[in-house]
PDB file of N, CA and C in Angstrom:
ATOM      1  N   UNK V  14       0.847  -1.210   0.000  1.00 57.00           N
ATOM      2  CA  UNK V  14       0.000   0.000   0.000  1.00 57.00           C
ATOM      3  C   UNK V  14       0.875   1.249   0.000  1.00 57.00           C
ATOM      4  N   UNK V  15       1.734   0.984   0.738  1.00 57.00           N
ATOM      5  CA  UNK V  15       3.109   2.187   0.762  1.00 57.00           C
ATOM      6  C   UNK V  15       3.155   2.759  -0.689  1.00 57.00           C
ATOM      7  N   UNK V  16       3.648   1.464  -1.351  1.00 61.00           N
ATOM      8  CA  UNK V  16       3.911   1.458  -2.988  1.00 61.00           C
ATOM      9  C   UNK V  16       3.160   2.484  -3.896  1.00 61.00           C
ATOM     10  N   UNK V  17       1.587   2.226  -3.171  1.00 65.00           N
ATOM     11  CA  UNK V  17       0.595   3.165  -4.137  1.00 65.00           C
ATOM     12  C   UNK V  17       0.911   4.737  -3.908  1.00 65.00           C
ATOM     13  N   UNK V  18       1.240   4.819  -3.083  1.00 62.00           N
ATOM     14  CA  UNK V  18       0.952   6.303  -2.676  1.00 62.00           C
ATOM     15  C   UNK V  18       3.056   6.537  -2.393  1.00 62.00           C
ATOM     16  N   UNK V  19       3.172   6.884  -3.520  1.00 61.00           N
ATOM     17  CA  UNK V  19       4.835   7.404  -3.859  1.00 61.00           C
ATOM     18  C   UNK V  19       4.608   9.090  -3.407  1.00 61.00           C
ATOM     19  N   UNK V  20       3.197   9.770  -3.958  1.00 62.00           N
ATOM     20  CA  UNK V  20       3.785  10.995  -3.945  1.00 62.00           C
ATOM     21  C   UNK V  20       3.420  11.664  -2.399  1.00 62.00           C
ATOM     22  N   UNK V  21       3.748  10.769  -1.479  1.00 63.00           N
ATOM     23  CA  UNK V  21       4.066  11.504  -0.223  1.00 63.00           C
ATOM     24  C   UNK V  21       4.964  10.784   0.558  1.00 63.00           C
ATOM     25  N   UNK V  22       6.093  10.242  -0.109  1.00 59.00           N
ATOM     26  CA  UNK V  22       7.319   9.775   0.787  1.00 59.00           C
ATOM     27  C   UNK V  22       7.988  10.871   1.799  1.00 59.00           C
ATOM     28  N   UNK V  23       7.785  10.104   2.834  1.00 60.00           N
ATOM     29  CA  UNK V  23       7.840  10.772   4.068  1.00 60.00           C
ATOM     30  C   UNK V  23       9.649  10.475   4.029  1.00 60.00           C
ATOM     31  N   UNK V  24      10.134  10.811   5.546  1.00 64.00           N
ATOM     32  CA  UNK V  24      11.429  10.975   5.082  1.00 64.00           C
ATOM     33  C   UNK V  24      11.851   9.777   5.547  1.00 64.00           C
ATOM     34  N   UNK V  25      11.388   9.165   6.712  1.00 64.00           N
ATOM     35  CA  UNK V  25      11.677   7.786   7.338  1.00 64.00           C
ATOM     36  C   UNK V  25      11.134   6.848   6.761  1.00 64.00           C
ATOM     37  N   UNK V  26      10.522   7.010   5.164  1.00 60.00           N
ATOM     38  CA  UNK V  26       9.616   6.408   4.707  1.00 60.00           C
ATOM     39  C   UNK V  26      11.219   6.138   3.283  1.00 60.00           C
ATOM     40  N   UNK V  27      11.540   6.816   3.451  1.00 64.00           N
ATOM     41  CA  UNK V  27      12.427   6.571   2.209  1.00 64.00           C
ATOM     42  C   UNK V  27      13.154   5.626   2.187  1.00 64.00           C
ATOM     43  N   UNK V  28      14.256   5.046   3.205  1.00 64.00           N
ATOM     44  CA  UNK V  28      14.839   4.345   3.977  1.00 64.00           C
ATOM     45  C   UNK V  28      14.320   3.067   3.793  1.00 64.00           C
ATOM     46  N   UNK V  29      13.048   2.986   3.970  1.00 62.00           N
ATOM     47  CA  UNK V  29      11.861   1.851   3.925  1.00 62.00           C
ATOM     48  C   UNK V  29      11.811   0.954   2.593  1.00 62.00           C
ATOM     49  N   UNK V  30      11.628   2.294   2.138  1.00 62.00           N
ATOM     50  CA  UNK V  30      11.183   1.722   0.524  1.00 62.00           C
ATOM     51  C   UNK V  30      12.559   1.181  -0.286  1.00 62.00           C
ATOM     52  N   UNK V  31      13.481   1.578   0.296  1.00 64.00           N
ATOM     53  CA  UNK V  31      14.790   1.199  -0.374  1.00 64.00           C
ATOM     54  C   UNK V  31      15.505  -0.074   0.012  1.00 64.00           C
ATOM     55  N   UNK V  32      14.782  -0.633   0.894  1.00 63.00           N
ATOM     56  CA  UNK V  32      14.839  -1.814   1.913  1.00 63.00           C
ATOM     57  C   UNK V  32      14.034  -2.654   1.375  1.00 63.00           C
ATOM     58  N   UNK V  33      13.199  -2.223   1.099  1.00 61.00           N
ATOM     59  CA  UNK V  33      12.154  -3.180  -0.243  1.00 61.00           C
ATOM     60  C   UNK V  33      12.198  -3.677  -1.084  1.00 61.00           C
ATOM     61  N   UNK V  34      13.048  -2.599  -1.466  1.00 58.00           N
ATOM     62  CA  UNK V  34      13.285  -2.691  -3.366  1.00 58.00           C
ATOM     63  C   UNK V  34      14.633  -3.819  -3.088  1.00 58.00           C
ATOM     64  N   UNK V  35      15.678  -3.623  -2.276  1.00 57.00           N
ATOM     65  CA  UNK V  35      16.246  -4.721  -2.427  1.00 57.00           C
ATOM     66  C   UNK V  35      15.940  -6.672  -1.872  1.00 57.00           C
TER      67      UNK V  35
END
């Protein structure tokens, strides 16, 4: 659900998503 909603990456949210992707 994170995924859907890109255009409000928060800043501790960034970190997250980059943790994902790998």
């Amino acid at each position: 659900v994170l995924l859907q909603r890109p255009s409000v990456p928060l800043p501790r949210s960034l970190p997250l998503r980059r943790q994902q992707l790998r």
